[in-house]
JSON list of C-alpha atoms in Angstrom, two decimals:
[
{"chain": "A", "resi": 24, "resn": "MET", "atom": "CA", "xyz": [-39.36, -12.39, 27.69]},
{"chain": "A", "resi": 25, "resn": "ARG", "atom": "CA", "xyz": [-36.21, -10.94, 27.34]},
{"chain": "A", "resi": 26, "resn": "PRO", "atom": "CA", "xyz": [-34.73, -10.75, 24.09]},
{"chain": "A", "resi": 27, "resn": "ALA", "atom": "CA", "xyz": [-31.95, -13.30, 23.67]},
{"chain": "A", "resi": 28, "resn": "TRP", "atom": "CA", "xyz": [-28.34, -12.73, 24.60]},
{"chain": "A", "resi": 29, "resn": "SER", "atom": "CA", "xyz": [-29.28, -9.52, 27.08]},
{"chain": "A", "resi": 30, "resn": "TRP", "atom": "CA", "xyz": [-28.65, -11.20, 30.03]},
{"chain": "A", "resi": 31, "resn": "GLN", "atom": "CA", "xyz": [-25.37, -10.80, 28.81]},
{"chain": "A", "resi": 32, "resn": "PHE", "atom": "CA", "xyz": [-24.96, -7.27, 29.70]},
{"chain": "A", "resi": 33, "resn": "ASP", "atom": "CA", "xyz": [-26.14, -7.94, 33.34]},
{"chain": "A", "resi": 34, "resn": "LYS", "atom": "CA", "xyz": [-22.41, -8.62, 34.06]},
{"chain": "A", "resi": 35, "resn": "PRO", "atom": "CA", "xyz": [-20.05, -6.04, 35.63]},
{"chain": "A", "resi": 36, "resn": "ALA", "atom": "CA", "xyz": [-18.26, -4.18, 32.37]},
{"chain": "A", "resi": 37, "resn": "VAL", "atom": "CA", "xyz": [-14.93, -4.84, 32.06]},
{"chain": "A", "resi": 38, "resn": "ARG", "atom": "CA", "xyz": [-12.18, -3.05, 31.14]},
{"chain": "A", "resi": 39, "resn": "ASP", "atom": "CA", "xyz": [-9.33, -4.83, 29.30]},
{"chain": "A", "resi": 40, "resn": "VAL", "atom": "CA", "xyz": [-7.79, -2.28, 27.92]},
{"chain": "A", "resi": 41, "resn": "THR", "atom": "CA", "xyz": [-6.60, 1.01, 28.93]},
{"chain": "A", "resi": 42, "resn": "LEU", "atom": "CA", "xyz": [-5.94, 4.38, 27.16]},
{"chain": "A", "resi": 43, "resn": "PRO", "atom": "CA", "xyz": [-4.04, 5.51, 25.86]},
{"chain": "A", "resi": 44, "resn": "ILE", "atom": "CA", "xyz": [-2.33, 2.85, 23.99]},
{"chain": "A", "resi": 45, "resn": "THR", "atom": "CA", "xyz": [1.49, 2.93, 23.33]},
{"chain": "A", "resi": 46, "resn": "ARG", "atom": "CA", "xyz": [3.88, 0.96, 21.97]},
{"chain": "A", "resi": 47, "resn": "GLU", "atom": "CA", "xyz": [5.19, 0.30, 25.26]},
{"chain": "A", "resi": 48, "resn": "TRP", "atom": "CA", "xyz": [2.07, -0.70, 26.90]},
{"chain": "A", "resi": 49, "resn": "ALA", "atom": "CA", "xyz": [1.29, -2.71, 23.59]},
{"chain": "A", "resi": 50, "resn": "TRP", "atom": "CA", "xyz": [4.30, -4.93, 23.42]},
{"chain": "A", "resi": 51, "resn": "GLY", "atom": "CA", "xyz": [7.36, -3.09, 25.49]},
{"chain": "A", "resi": 52, "resn": "GLY", "atom": "CA", "xyz": [9.27, -6.15, 27.00]},
{"chain": "A", "resi": 53, "resn": "SER", "atom": "CA", "xyz": [7.40, -8.91, 25.23]},
{"chain": "A", "resi": 54, "resn": "SER", "atom": "CA", "xyz": [9.14, -11.79, 22.94]},
{"chain": "A", "resi": 55, "resn": "GLY", "atom": "CA", "xyz": [5.75, -13.30, 21.95]},
{"chain": "A", "resi": 56, "resn": "ASP", "atom": "CA", "xyz": [6.45, -16.15, 24.86]},
{"chain": "A", "resi": 57, "resn": "ASP", "atom": "CA", "xyz": [3.66, -18.89, 24.50]},
{"chain": "A", "resi": 58, "resn": "VAL", "atom": "CA", "xyz": [2.40, -17.72, 21.65]},
{"chain": "A", "resi": 59, "resn": "LYS", "atom": "CA", "xyz": [1.39, -20.27, 18.56]},
{"chain": "A", "resi": 60, "resn": "VAL", "atom": "CA", "xyz": [1.78, -18.78, 15.09]},
{"chain": "A", "resi": 61, "resn": "ALA", "atom": "CA", "xyz": [0.98, -20.99, 12.26]},
{"chain": "A", "resi": 62, "resn": "VAL", "atom": "CA", "xyz": [2.70, -20.59, 9.19]},
{"chain": "A", "resi": 63, "resn": "ILE", "atom": "CA", "xyz": [0.29, -21.89, 6.15]},
{"chain": "A", "resi": 64, "resn": "ASP", "atom": "CA", "xyz": [2.26, -21.58, 3.40]},
{"chain": "A", "resi": 65, "resn": "SER", "atom": "CA", "xyz": [4.80, -23.57, 1.44]},
{"chain": "A", "resi": 66, "resn": "GLY", "atom": "CA", "xyz": [6.58, -24.99, 4.70]},
{"chain": "A", "resi": 67, "resn": "ILE", "atom": "CA", "xyz": [9.32, -24.02, 6.78]},
{"chain": "A", "resi": 68, "resn": "SER", "atom": "CA", "xyz": [13.25, -25.12, 6.33]},
{"chain": "A", "resi": 69, "resn": "ALA", "atom": "CA", "xyz": [15.56, -25.16, 9.04]},
{"chain": "A", "resi": 70, "resn": "HIS", "atom": "CA", "xyz": [17.42, -21.97, 8.72]},
{"chain": "A", "resi": 71, "resn": "PRO", "atom": "CA", "xyz": [19.35, -19.94, 11.43]},
{"chain": "A", "resi": 72, "resn": "ALA", "atom": "CA", "xyz": [16.80, -17.18, 11.06]},
{"chain": "A", "resi": 73, "resn": "VAL", "atom": "CA", "xyz": [13.93, -19.31, 11.97]},
{"chain": "A", "resi": 74, "resn": "GLY", "atom": "CA", "xyz": [15.08, -21.54, 14.54]},
{"chain": "A", "resi": 75, "resn": "PRO", "atom": "CA", "xyz": [12.99, -24.43, 15.88]},
{"chain": "A", "resi": 76, "resn": "VAL", "atom": "CA", "xyz": [9.70, -25.33, 14.81]},
{"chain": "A", "resi": 77, "resn": "ALA", "atom": "CA", "xyz": [7.54, -26.61, 17.48]},
{"chain": "A", "resi": 78, "resn": "GLY", "atom": "CA", "xyz": [4.86, -28.35, 15.11]},
{"chain": "A", "resi": 79, "resn": "SER", "atom": "CA", "xyz": [4.50, -29.15, 11.11]},
{"chain": "A", "resi": 80, "resn": "VAL", "atom": "CA", "xyz": [2.00, -31.04, 8.72]},
{"chain": "A", "resi": 81, "resn": "ALA", "atom": "CA", "xyz": [2.13, -31.17, 4.96]},
{"chain": "A", "resi": 82, "resn": "ILE", "atom": "CA", "xyz": [-1.47, -31.12, 3.60]},
{"chain": "A", "resi": 83, "resn": "SER", "atom": "CA", "xyz": [-1.89, -32.76, -0.26]},
{"chain": "A", "resi": 84, "resn": "VAL", "atom": "CA", "xyz": [-5.21, -33.50, -2.09]},
{"chain": "A", "resi": 85, "resn": "ALA", "atom": "CA", "xyz": [-5.20, -36.45, -4.51]},
{"chain": "A", "resi": 86, "resn": "HIS", "atom": "CA", "xyz": [-8.15, -37.93, -6.30]},
{"chain": "A", "resi": 87, "resn": "GLY", "atom": "CA", "xyz": [-10.69, -35.69, -4.54]},
{"chain": "A", "resi": 88, "resn": "ARG", "atom": "CA", "xyz": [-8.86, -36.86, -1.08]},
{"chain": "A", "resi": 89, "resn": "VAL", "atom": "CA", "xyz": [-6.96, -34.77, 1.49]},
{"chain": "A", "resi": 90, "resn": "GLN", "atom": "CA", "xyz": [-4.14, -36.05, 3.22]},
{"chain": "A", "resi": 91, "resn": "LEU", "atom": "CA", "xyz": [-2.56, -34.52, 6.10]},
{"chain": "A", "resi": 92, "resn": "ASP", "atom": "CA", "xyz": [1.18, -35.96, 7.17]},
{"chain": "A", "resi": 93, "resn": "GLU", "atom": "CA", "xyz": [2.20, -34.64, 10.47]},
{"chain": "A", "resi": 94, "resn": "GLY", "atom": "CA", "xyz": [6.05, -34.27, 11.38]},
{"chain": "A", "resi": 95, "resn": "PRO", "atom": "CA", "xyz": [8.92, -32.29, 9.94]},
{"chain": "A", "resi": 96, "resn": "HIS", "atom": "CA", "xyz": [9.03, -31.43, 6.03]},
{"chain": "A", "resi": 97, "resn": "ASP", "atom": "CA", "xyz": [10.75, -28.82, 4.03]},
{"chain": "A", "resi": 98, "resn": "ASP", "atom": "CA", "xyz": [9.61, -25.76, 2.63]},
{"chain": "A", "resi": 99, "resn": "LEU", "atom": "CA", "xyz": [9.18, -26.82, -1.30]},
{"chain": "A", "resi": 100, "resn": "PHE", "atom": "CA", "xyz": [9.63, -23.20, -2.57]},
{"chain": "A", "resi": 101, "resn": "GLY", "atom": "CA", "xyz": [11.15, -20.79, 0.05]},
{"chain": "A", "resi": 102, "resn": "HIS", "atom": "CA", "xyz": [7.96, -18.52, 0.80]},
{"chain": "A", "resi": 103, "resn": "GLY", "atom": "CA", "xyz": [7.04, -19.75, 3.78]},
{"chain": "A", "resi": 104, "resn": "THR", "atom": "CA", "xyz": [10.65, -19.94, 5.41]},
{"chain": "A", "resi": 105, "resn": "ALA", "atom": "CA", "xyz": [10.56, -16.19, 4.58]},
{"chain": "A", "resi": 106, "resn": "CYS", "atom": "CA", "xyz": [7.78, -15.23, 6.39]},
{"chain": "A", "resi": 107, "resn": "ALA", "atom": "CA", "xyz": [8.53, -17.53, 9.03]},
{"chain": "A", "resi": 108, "resn": "GLY", "atom": "CA", "xyz": [12.35, -15.96, 9.79]},
{"chain": "A", "resi": 109, "resn": "ILE", "atom": "CA", "xyz": [9.79, -12.30, 9.74]},
{"chain": "A", "resi": 110, "resn": "ILE", "atom": "CA", "xyz": [7.91, -13.48, 12.55]},
{"chain": "A", "resi": 111, "resn": "ARG", "atom": "CA", "xyz": [10.83, -14.93, 14.35]},
{"chain": "A", "resi": 112, "resn": "ARG", "atom": "CA", "xyz": [12.73, -11.70, 14.14]},
{"chain": "A", "resi": 113, "resn": "ILE", "atom": "CA", "xyz": [9.91, -9.59, 15.39]},
{"chain": "A", "resi": 114, "resn": "ALA", "atom": "CA", "xyz": [8.76, -12.29, 18.04]},
{"chain": "A", "resi": 115, "resn": "PRO", "atom": "CA", "xyz": [11.65, -14.49, 18.93]},
{"chain": "A", "resi": 116, "resn": "SER", "atom": "CA", "xyz": [9.87, -16.49, 21.57]},
{"chain": "A", "resi": 117, "resn": "CYS", "atom": "CA", "xyz": [6.74, -17.48, 19.67]},
{"chain": "A", "resi": 118, "resn": "GLU", "atom": "CA", "xyz": [6.07, -21.02, 18.72]},
{"chain": "A", "resi": 119, "resn": "LEU", "atom": "CA", "xyz": [5.98, -21.62, 15.25]},
{"chain": "A", "resi": 120, "resn": "TYR", "atom": "CA", "xyz": [3.82, -23.96, 13.28]},
{"chain": "A", "resi": 121, "resn": "SER", "atom": "CA", "xyz": [4.26, -24.99, 9.67]},
{"chain": "A", "resi": 122, "resn": "VAL", "atom": "CA", "xyz": [1.22, -25.72, 7.72]},
{"chain": "A", "resi": 123, "resn": "ARG", "atom": "CA", "xyz": [2.38, -26.73, 3.93]},
{"chain": "A", "resi": 124, "resn": "VAL", "atom": "CA", "xyz": [-0.42, -26.50, 1.82]},
{"chain": "A", "resi": 125, "resn": "LEU", "atom": "CA", "xyz": [1.39, -25.01, -0.94]},
{"chain": "A", "resi": 126, "resn": "GLY", "atom": "CA", "xyz": [3.62, -26.97, -3.51]},
{"chain": "A", "resi": 127, "resn": "ALA", "atom": "CA", "xyz": [7.24, -26.11, -5.55]},
{"chain": "A", "resi": 128, "resn": "THR", "atom": "CA", "xyz": [5.45, -23.35, -8.08]},
{"chain": "A", "resi": 129, "resn": "LEU", "atom": "CA", "xyz": [3.47, -21.75, -4.98]},
{"chain": "A", "resi": 130, "resn": "SER", "atom": "CA", "xyz": [0.10, -22.95, -6.06]},
{"chain": "A", "resi": 131, "resn": "GLY", "atom": "CA", "xyz": [-2.33, -25.17, -3.97]},
{"chain": "A", "resi": 132, "resn": "THR", "atom": "CA", "xyz": [-6.15, -26.61, -3.79]},
{"chain": "A", "resi": 133, "resn": "GLY", "atom": "CA", "xyz": [-8.72, -24.83, -2.11]},
{"chain": "A", "resi": 134, "resn": "ALA", "atom": "CA", "xyz": [-9.19, -27.88, -0.61]},
{"chain": "A", "resi": 135, "resn": "ALA", "atom": "CA", "xyz": [-5.82, -28.07, 0.95]},
{"chain": "A", "resi": 136, "resn": "LEU", "atom": "CA", "xyz": [-5.83, -24.29, 2.21]},
{"chain": "A", "resi": 137, "resn": "LEU", "atom": "CA", "xyz": [-9.38, -25.20, 4.17]},
{"chain": "A", "resi": 138, "resn": "ALA", "atom": "CA", "xyz": [-7.82, -28.38, 5.74]},
{"chain": "A", "resi": 139, "resn": "GLY", "atom": "CA", "xyz": [-4.65, -26.27, 6.60]},
{"chain": "A", "resi": 140, "resn": "VAL", "atom": "CA", "xyz": [-6.70, -23.78, 8.45]},
{"chain": "A", "resi": 141, "resn": "ARG", "atom": "CA", "xyz": [-9.07, -26.27, 10.16]},
{"chain": "A", "resi": 142, "resn": "TRP", "atom": "CA", "xyz": [-5.86, -27.96, 11.51]},
{"chain": "A", "resi": 143, "resn": "ALA", "atom": "CA", "xyz": [-4.49, -25.02, 12.99]},
{"chain": "A", "resi": 144, "resn": "LEU", "atom": "CA", "xyz": [-7.72, -24.15, 14.74]},
{"chain": "A", "resi": 145, "resn": "ASP", "atom": "CA", "xyz": [-8.00, -27.54, 16.07]},
{"chain": "A", "resi": 146, "resn": "ALA", "atom": "CA", "xyz": [-4.22, -27.15, 17.03]},
{"chain": "A", "resi": 147, "resn": "GLY", "atom": "CA", "xyz": [-5.16, -24.03, 19.30]},
{"chain": "A", "resi": 148, "resn": "VAL", "atom": "CA", "xyz": [-3.01, -21.79, 17.80]},
{"chain": "A", "resi": 149, "resn": "ASP", "atom": "CA", "xyz": [-3.26, -18.31, 18.65]},
{"chain": "A", "resi": 150, "resn": "VAL", "atom": "CA", "xyz": [-2.34, -16.55, 15.48]},
{"chain": "A", "resi": 151, "resn": "VAL", "atom": "CA", "xyz": [-2.63, -18.07, 11.80]},
{"chain": "A", "resi": 152, "resn": "ASN", "atom": "CA", "xyz": [-0.39, -16.51, 9.25]},
{"chain": "A", "resi": 153, "resn": "LEU", "atom": "CA", "xyz": [-1.76, -16.28, 5.93]},
{"chain": "A", "resi": 154, "resn": "SER", "atom": "CA", "xyz": [0.59, -14.95, 3.15]},
{"chain": "A", "resi": 155, "resn": "LEU", "atom": "CA", "xyz": [-1.61, -16.12, 0.42]},
{"chain": "A", "resi": 156, "resn": "SER", "atom": "CA", "xyz": [-5.33, -15.98, -0.62]},
{"chain": "A", "resi": 157, "resn": "THR", "atom": "CA", "xyz": [-7.67, -17.03, -3.46]},
{"chain": "A", "resi": 158, "resn": "LYS", "atom": "CA", "xyz": [-9.71, -15.44, -6.02]},
{"chain": "A", "resi": 159, "resn": "ARG", "atom": "CA", "xyz": [-12.11, -18.77, -6.19]},
{"chain": "A", "resi": 160, "resn": "ARG", "atom": "CA", "xyz": [-15.93, -17.88, -5.17]},
{"chain": "A", "resi": 161, "resn": "GLU", "atom": "CA", "xyz": [-16.56, -21.33, -4.34]},
{"chain": "A", "resi": 162, "resn": "HIS", "atom": "CA", "xyz": [-14.30, -20.85, -1.12]},
{"chain": "A", "resi": 163, "resn": "PHE", "atom": "CA", "xyz": [-15.83, -17.81, -0.10]},
{"chain": "A", "resi": 164, "resn": "ALA", "atom": "CA", "xyz": [-18.63, -19.69, 2.32]},
{"chain": "A", "resi": 165, "resn": "ALA", "atom": "CA", "xyz": [-16.29, -22.33, 3.87]},
{"chain": "A", "resi": 166, "resn": "LEU", "atom": "CA", "xyz": [-13.04, -19.49, 4.13]},
{"chain": "A", "resi": 167, "resn": "HIS", "atom": "CA", "xyz": [-15.63, -17.34, 5.91]},
{"chain": "A", "resi": 168, "resn": "GLU", "atom": "CA", "xyz": [-16.92, -19.70, 8.60]},
{"chain": "A", "resi": 169, "resn": "LEU", "atom": "CA", "xyz": [-13.59, -20.83, 9.37]},
{"chain": "A", "resi": 170, "resn": "ALA", "atom": "CA", "xyz": [-12.80, -17.19, 9.55]},
{"chain": "A", "resi": 171, "resn": "ASP", "atom": "CA", "xyz": [-15.72, -16.45, 12.05]},
{"chain": "A", "resi": 172, "resn": "HIS", "atom": "CA", "xyz": [-14.85, -19.68, 14.03]},
{"chain": "A", "resi": 173, "resn": "ALA", "atom": "CA", "xyz": [-11.69, -18.51, 14.52]},
{"chain": "A", "resi": 174, "resn": "TYR", "atom": "CA", "xyz": [-12.59, -14.77, 15.58]},
{"chain": "A", "resi": 175, "resn": "PHE", "atom": "CA", "xyz": [-15.12, -16.53, 17.98]},
{"chain": "A", "resi": 176, "resn": "GLY", "atom": "CA", "xyz": [-12.66, -18.47, 19.28]},
{"chain": "A", "resi": 177, "resn": "ASN", "atom": "CA", "xyz": [-9.89, -15.70, 19.99]},
{"chain": "A", "resi": 178, "resn": "THR", "atom": "CA", "xyz": [-7.60, -16.83, 17.09]},
{"chain": "A", "resi": 179, "resn": "VAL", "atom": "CA", "xyz": [-6.18, -14.08, 15.23]},
{"chain": "A", "resi": 180, "resn": "ILE", "atom": "CA", "xyz": [-5.77, -14.38, 11.11]},
{"chain": "A", "resi": 181, "resn": "VAL", "atom": "CA", "xyz": [-3.29, -12.12, 9.19]},
{"chain": "A", "resi": 182, "resn": "ALA", "atom": "CA", "xyz": [-4.58, -12.10, 5.69]},
{"chain": "A", "resi": 183, "resn": "ALA", "atom": "CA", "xyz": [-2.35, -10.55, 3.03]},
{"chain": "A", "resi": 184, "resn": "VAL", "atom": "CA", "xyz": [-4.61, -9.29, -0.13]},
{"chain": "A", "resi": 185, "resn": "ASN", "atom": "CA", "xyz": [-3.44, -10.18, -3.55]},
{"chain": "A", "resi": 186, "resn": "ASN", "atom": "CA", "xyz": [-0.31, -8.59, -5.15]},
{"chain": "A", "resi": 187, "resn": "THR", "atom": "CA", "xyz": [-2.64, -7.49, -8.01]},
{"chain": "A", "resi": 188, "resn": "PRO", "atom": "CA", "xyz": [-6.02, -5.59, -7.49]},
{"chain": "A", "resi": 189, "resn": "ALA", "atom": "CA", "xyz": [-8.14, -8.72, -7.43]},
{"chain": "A", "resi": 190, "resn": "ILE", "atom": "CA", "xyz": [-10.46, -10.57, -5.13]},
{"chain": "A", "resi": 191, "resn": "SER", "atom": "CA", "xyz": [-8.35, -11.87, -1.99]},
{"chain": "A", "resi": 192, "resn": "TYR", "atom": "CA", "xyz": [-10.17, -14.53, 0.37]},
{"chain": "A", "resi": 193, "resn": "PRO", "atom": "CA", "xyz": [-10.08, -14.44, 3.28]},
{"chain": "A", "resi": 194, "resn": "ALA", "atom": "CA", "xyz": [-8.43, -11.22, 3.33]},
{"chain": "A", "resi": 195, "resn": "GLU", "atom": "CA", "xyz": [-11.24, -9.51, 2.35]},
{"chain": "A", "resi": 196, "resn": "PHE", "atom": "CA", "xyz": [-13.40, -10.71, 5.78]},
{"chain": "A", "resi": 197, "resn": "SER", "atom": "CA", "xyz": [-13.98, -8.45, 8.30]},
{"chain": "A", "resi": 198, "resn": "SER", "atom": "CA", "xyz": [-13.12, -10.60, 10.88]},
{"chain": "A", "resi": 199, "resn": "VAL", "atom": "CA", "xyz": [-9.41, -10.87, 9.98]},
{"chain": "A", "resi": 200, "resn": "LEU", "atom": "CA", "xyz": [-6.03, -8.64, 9.85]},
{"chain": "A", "resi": 201, "resn": "SER", "atom": "CA", "xyz": [-5.99, -7.23, 6.17]},
{"chain": "A", "resi": 202, "resn": "VAL", "atom": "CA", "xyz": [-2.42, -6.29, 5.50]},
{"chain": "A", "resi": 203, "resn": "ALA", "atom": "CA", "xyz": [-0.64, -4.74, 2.30]},
{"chain": "A", "resi": 204, "resn": "ALA", "atom": "CA", "xyz": [3.09, -4.19, 1.86]},
{"chain": "A", "resi": 205, "resn": "CYS", "atom": "CA", "xyz": [4.24, -0.16, 2.58]},
{"chain": "A", "resi": 206, "resn": "ALA", "atom": "CA", "xyz": [7.70, 1.28, 2.34]},
{"chain": "A", "resi": 207, "resn": "GLY", "atom": "CA", "xyz": [9.68, 0.91, 5.33]},
{"chain": "A", "resi": 208, "resn": "ASP", "atom": "CA", "xyz": [12.42, -1.20, 6.81]},
{"chain": "A", "resi": 209, "resn": "ASP", "atom": "CA", "xyz": [11.20, -1.17, 10.45]},
{"chain": "A", "resi": 210, "resn": "PRO", "atom": "CA", "xyz": [9.90, -4.54, 11.65]},
{"chain": "A", "resi": 211, "resn": "PHE", "atom": "CA", "xyz": [7.74, -2.67, 14.37]},
{"chain": "A", "resi": 212, "resn": "LEU", "atom": "CA", "xyz": [6.35, -0.37, 11.47]},
{"chain": "A", "resi": 213, "resn": "VAL", "atom": "CA", "xyz": [2.57, -0.61, 11.12]},
{"chain": "A", "resi": 214, "resn": "ARG", "atom": "CA", "xyz": [0.15, 1.71, 9.32]},
{"chain": "A", "resi": 215, "resn": "TYR", "atom": "CA", "xyz": [-3.43, 1.86, 9.15]},
{"chain": "A", "resi": 216, "resn": "ASN", "atom": "CA", "xyz": [-5.81, 2.31, 6.26]},
{"chain": "A", "resi": 217, "resn": "PRO", "atom": "CA", "xyz": [-9.02, 4.13, 6.81]},
{"chain": "A", "resi": 218, "resn": "SER", "atom": "CA", "xyz": [-10.55, 2.91, 3.58]},
{"chain": "A", "resi": 219, "resn": "PRO", "atom": "CA", "xyz": [-10.92, -0.89, 3.86]},
{"chain": "A", "resi": 220, "resn": "PRO", "atom": "CA", "xyz": [-10.95, -3.88, 2.93]},
{"chain": "A", "resi": 221, "resn": "VAL", "atom": "CA", "xyz": [-7.30, -3.61, 3.54]},
{"chain": "A", "resi": 222, "resn": "GLU", "atom": "CA", "xyz": [-6.86, -2.75, 7.02]},
{"chain": "A", "resi": 223, "resn": "PHE", "atom": "CA", "xyz": [-3.11, -2.42, 7.64]},
{"chain": "A", "resi": 224, "resn": "GLY", "atom": "CA", "xyz": [0.21, -1.71, 6.01]},
{"chain": "A", "resi": 225, "resn": "ALA", "atom": "CA", "xyz": [3.48, -3.09, 7.42]},
{"chain": "A", "resi": 226, "resn": "PRO", "atom": "CA", "xyz": [6.89, -3.25, 5.32]},
{"chain": "A", "resi": 227, "resn": "GLY", "atom": "CA", "xyz": [7.25, -5.59, 2.49]},
{"chain": "A", "resi": 228, "resn": "ILE", "atom": "CA", "xyz": [8.99, -3.56, -0.37]},
{"chain": "A", "resi": 229, "resn": "GLY", "atom": "CA", "xyz": [12.64, -4.58, -0.59]},
{"chain": "A", "resi": 230, "resn": "ILE", "atom": "CA", "xyz": [13.22, -6.16, 2.15]},
{"chain": "A", "resi": 231, "resn": "LYS", "atom": "CA", "xyz": [15.78, -9.05, 3.09]},
{"chain": "A", "resi": 232, "resn": "VAL", "atom": "CA", "xyz": [13.94, -12.15, 3.86]},
{"chain": "A", "resi": 233, "resn": "ALA", "atom": "CA", "xyz": [15.35, -15.83, 5.21]},
{"chain": "A", "resi": 234, "resn": "TRP", "atom": "CA", "xyz": [15.37, -18.41, 2.35]},
{"chain": "A", "resi": 235, "resn": "PRO", "atom": "CA", "xyz": [16.13, -22.20, 2.28]},
{"chain": "A", "resi": 236, "resn": "GLY", "atom": "CA", "xyz": [19.72, -22.81, 2.43]},
{"chain": "A", "resi": 237, "resn": "GLY", "atom": "CA", "xyz": [20.55, -20.42, 5.19]},
{"chain": "A", "resi": 238, "resn": "GLY", "atom": "CA", "xyz": [20.82, -17.19, 3.23]},
{"chain": "A", "resi": 239, "resn": "THR", "atom": "CA", "xyz": [18.77, -14.36, 2.43]},
{"chain": "A", "resi": 240, "resn": "VAL", "atom": "CA", "xyz": [17.29, -12.96, -0.57]},
{"chain": "A", "resi": 241, "resn": "THR", "atom": "CA", "xyz": [15.64, -9.70, -1.24]},
{"chain": "A", "resi": 242, "resn": "ALA", "atom": "CA", "xyz": [12.01, -9.94, -1.81]},
{"chain": "A", "resi": 243, "resn": "THR", "atom": "CA", "xyz": [8.64, -7.84, -2.41]},
{"chain": "A", "resi": 244, "resn": "GLY", "atom": "CA", "xyz": [5.07, -8.58, -1.37]},
{"chain": "A", "resi": 245, "resn": "ASN", "atom": "CA", "xyz": [2.22, -8.22, 0.80]},
{"chain": "A", "resi": 246, "resn": "SER", "atom": "CA", "xyz": [2.99, -11.77, 2.06]},
{"chain": "A", "resi": 247, "resn": "PHE", "atom": "CA", "xyz": [6.17, -10.37, 4.28]},
{"chain": "A", "resi": 248, "resn": "ALA", "atom": "CA", "xyz": [3.61, -7.44, 5.04]},
{"chain": "A", "resi": 249, "resn": "ALA", "atom": "CA", "xyz": [1.29, -9.95, 6.78]},
{"chain": "A", "resi": 250, "resn": "ALA", "atom": "CA", "xyz": [4.39, -11.92, 8.29]},
{"chain": "A", "resi": 251, "resn": "HIS", "atom": "CA", "xyz": [5.31, -8.27, 10.19]},
{"chain": "A", "resi": 252, "resn": "VAL", "atom": "CA", "xyz": [1.55, -7.87, 11.51]},
{"chain": "A", "resi": 253, "resn": "SER", "atom": "CA", "xyz": [1.64, -11.65, 12.63]},
{"chain": "A", "resi": 254, "resn": "GLY", "atom": "CA", "xyz": [4.97, -11.18, 14.79]},
{"chain": "A", "resi": 255, "resn": "LEU", "atom": "CA", "xyz": [3.31, -7.92, 15.95]},
{"chain": "A", "resi": 256, "resn": "ALA", "atom": "CA", "xyz": [0.19, -9.63, 17.24]},
{"chain": "A", "resi": 257, "resn": "ALA", "atom": "CA", "xyz": [2.47, -12.45, 19.00]},
{"chain": "A", "resi": 258, "resn": "LEU", "atom": "CA", "xyz": [4.32, -9.68, 20.45]},
{"chain": "A", "resi": 259, "resn": "ILE", "atom": "CA", "xyz": [0.98, -8.05, 21.97]},
{"chain": "A", "resi": 260, "resn": "LEU", "atom": "CA", "xyz": [-0.63, -11.50, 22.65]},
{"chain": "A", "resi": 261, "resn": "GLY", "atom": "CA", "xyz": [2.41, -12.37, 24.62]},
{"chain": "A", "resi": 262, "resn": "LYS", "atom": "CA", "xyz": [2.10, -9.90, 26.95]},
{"chain": "A", "resi": 263, "resn": "HIS", "atom": "CA", "xyz": [-1.86, -9.52, 26.95]},
{"chain": "A", "resi": 264, "resn": "PRO", "atom": "CA", "xyz": [-2.87, -13.17, 26.61]},
{"chain": "A", "resi": 265, "resn": "GLY", "atom": "CA", "xyz": [-6.64, -13.49, 25.99]},
{"chain": "A", "resi": 266, "resn": "LEU", "atom": "CA", "xyz": [-7.23, -10.56, 23.83]},
{"chain": "A", "resi": 267, "resn": "THR", "atom": "CA", "xyz": [-9.71, -10.89, 21.17]},
{"chain": "A", "resi": 268, "resn": "PRO", "atom": "CA", "xyz": [-9.33, -10.47, 17.82]},
{"chain": "A", "resi": 269, "resn": "PHE", "atom": "CA", "xyz": [-11.45, -6.91, 17.84]},
{"chain": "A", "resi": 270, "resn": "GLN", "atom": "CA", "xyz": [-9.41, -5.77, 20.94]},
{"chain": "A", "resi": 271, "resn": "LEU", "atom": "CA", "xyz": [-5.85, -6.59, 18.86]},
{"chain": "A", "resi": 272, "resn": "LYS", "atom": "CA", "xyz": [-7.04, -4.58, 15.84]},
{"chain": "A", "resi": 273, "resn": "THR", "atom": "CA", "xyz": [-8.06, -1.75, 18.23]},
{"chain": "A", "resi": 274, "resn": "ILE", "atom": "CA", "xyz": [-4.21, -2.00, 19.72]},
{"chain": "A", "resi": 275, "resn": "LEU", "atom": "CA", "xyz": [-2.38, -2.16, 16.18]},
{"chain": "A", "resi": 276, "resn": "HIS", "atom": "CA", "xyz": [-4.87, 1.08, 15.04]},
{"chain": "A", "resi": 277, "resn": "ALA", "atom": "CA", "xyz": [-3.93, 3.05, 18.20]},
{"chain": "A", "resi": 278, "resn": "VAL", "atom": "CA", "xyz": [-0.63, 2.71, 17.15]},
{"chain": "A", "resi": 279, "resn": "ALA", "atom": "CA", "xyz": [-0.31, 3.01, 13.52]},
{"chain": "A", "resi": 280, "resn": "CYS", "atom": "CA", "xyz": [1.17, 5.93, 11.97]}
]
């Protein structure tokens, strides 16, 4: 009797990625067409730098019960709009989805976060931008299960690490793309860190971001670096649909400087 899964390797080998990998090969000519990106954050407000939002859901928790309200909503803080503007700048043709799990103080519950990730996965998005994290160990198992579900379902989760040296779930999971900020204002800049758990660096220090009301502010944070990587992921998937998260990490590693 053969060991389980050994039959998978009876199939002819297929190479989906050709070497060498360059930026031109990775995303040249792409604008992120047909790529769905969920921004799980404080909401997305109408803004010229963001453009249309393909779908929205506001998630709240009251008396231990999770409530999902689908439909347009405002950004309760500004953070989600900032992240969405970065993604739109890099991948102008992607489809943005707003999943509001944070409130006016940029805080939320673990239950809302879990529900937001589930909603995004059920909606069949290609990229989940998580410019947020939790330190709470009690959410580890459920988040890990969702991250694995996304990984094996070819949904890429891009997660920012905490702005302070602290535990960051789900950014510390190997199934996600973990991101921290680096200096620079080139939206296509990506750096690789050979000493994980943080894998990639992208612009997030003193950059101009969209803000509710139609203007911009100058902001710093790992959140905005994650949005840059989500935008690059959308570009790559727009040109090479069907790539796995593993393959996408390989491409970002190859083009990193």
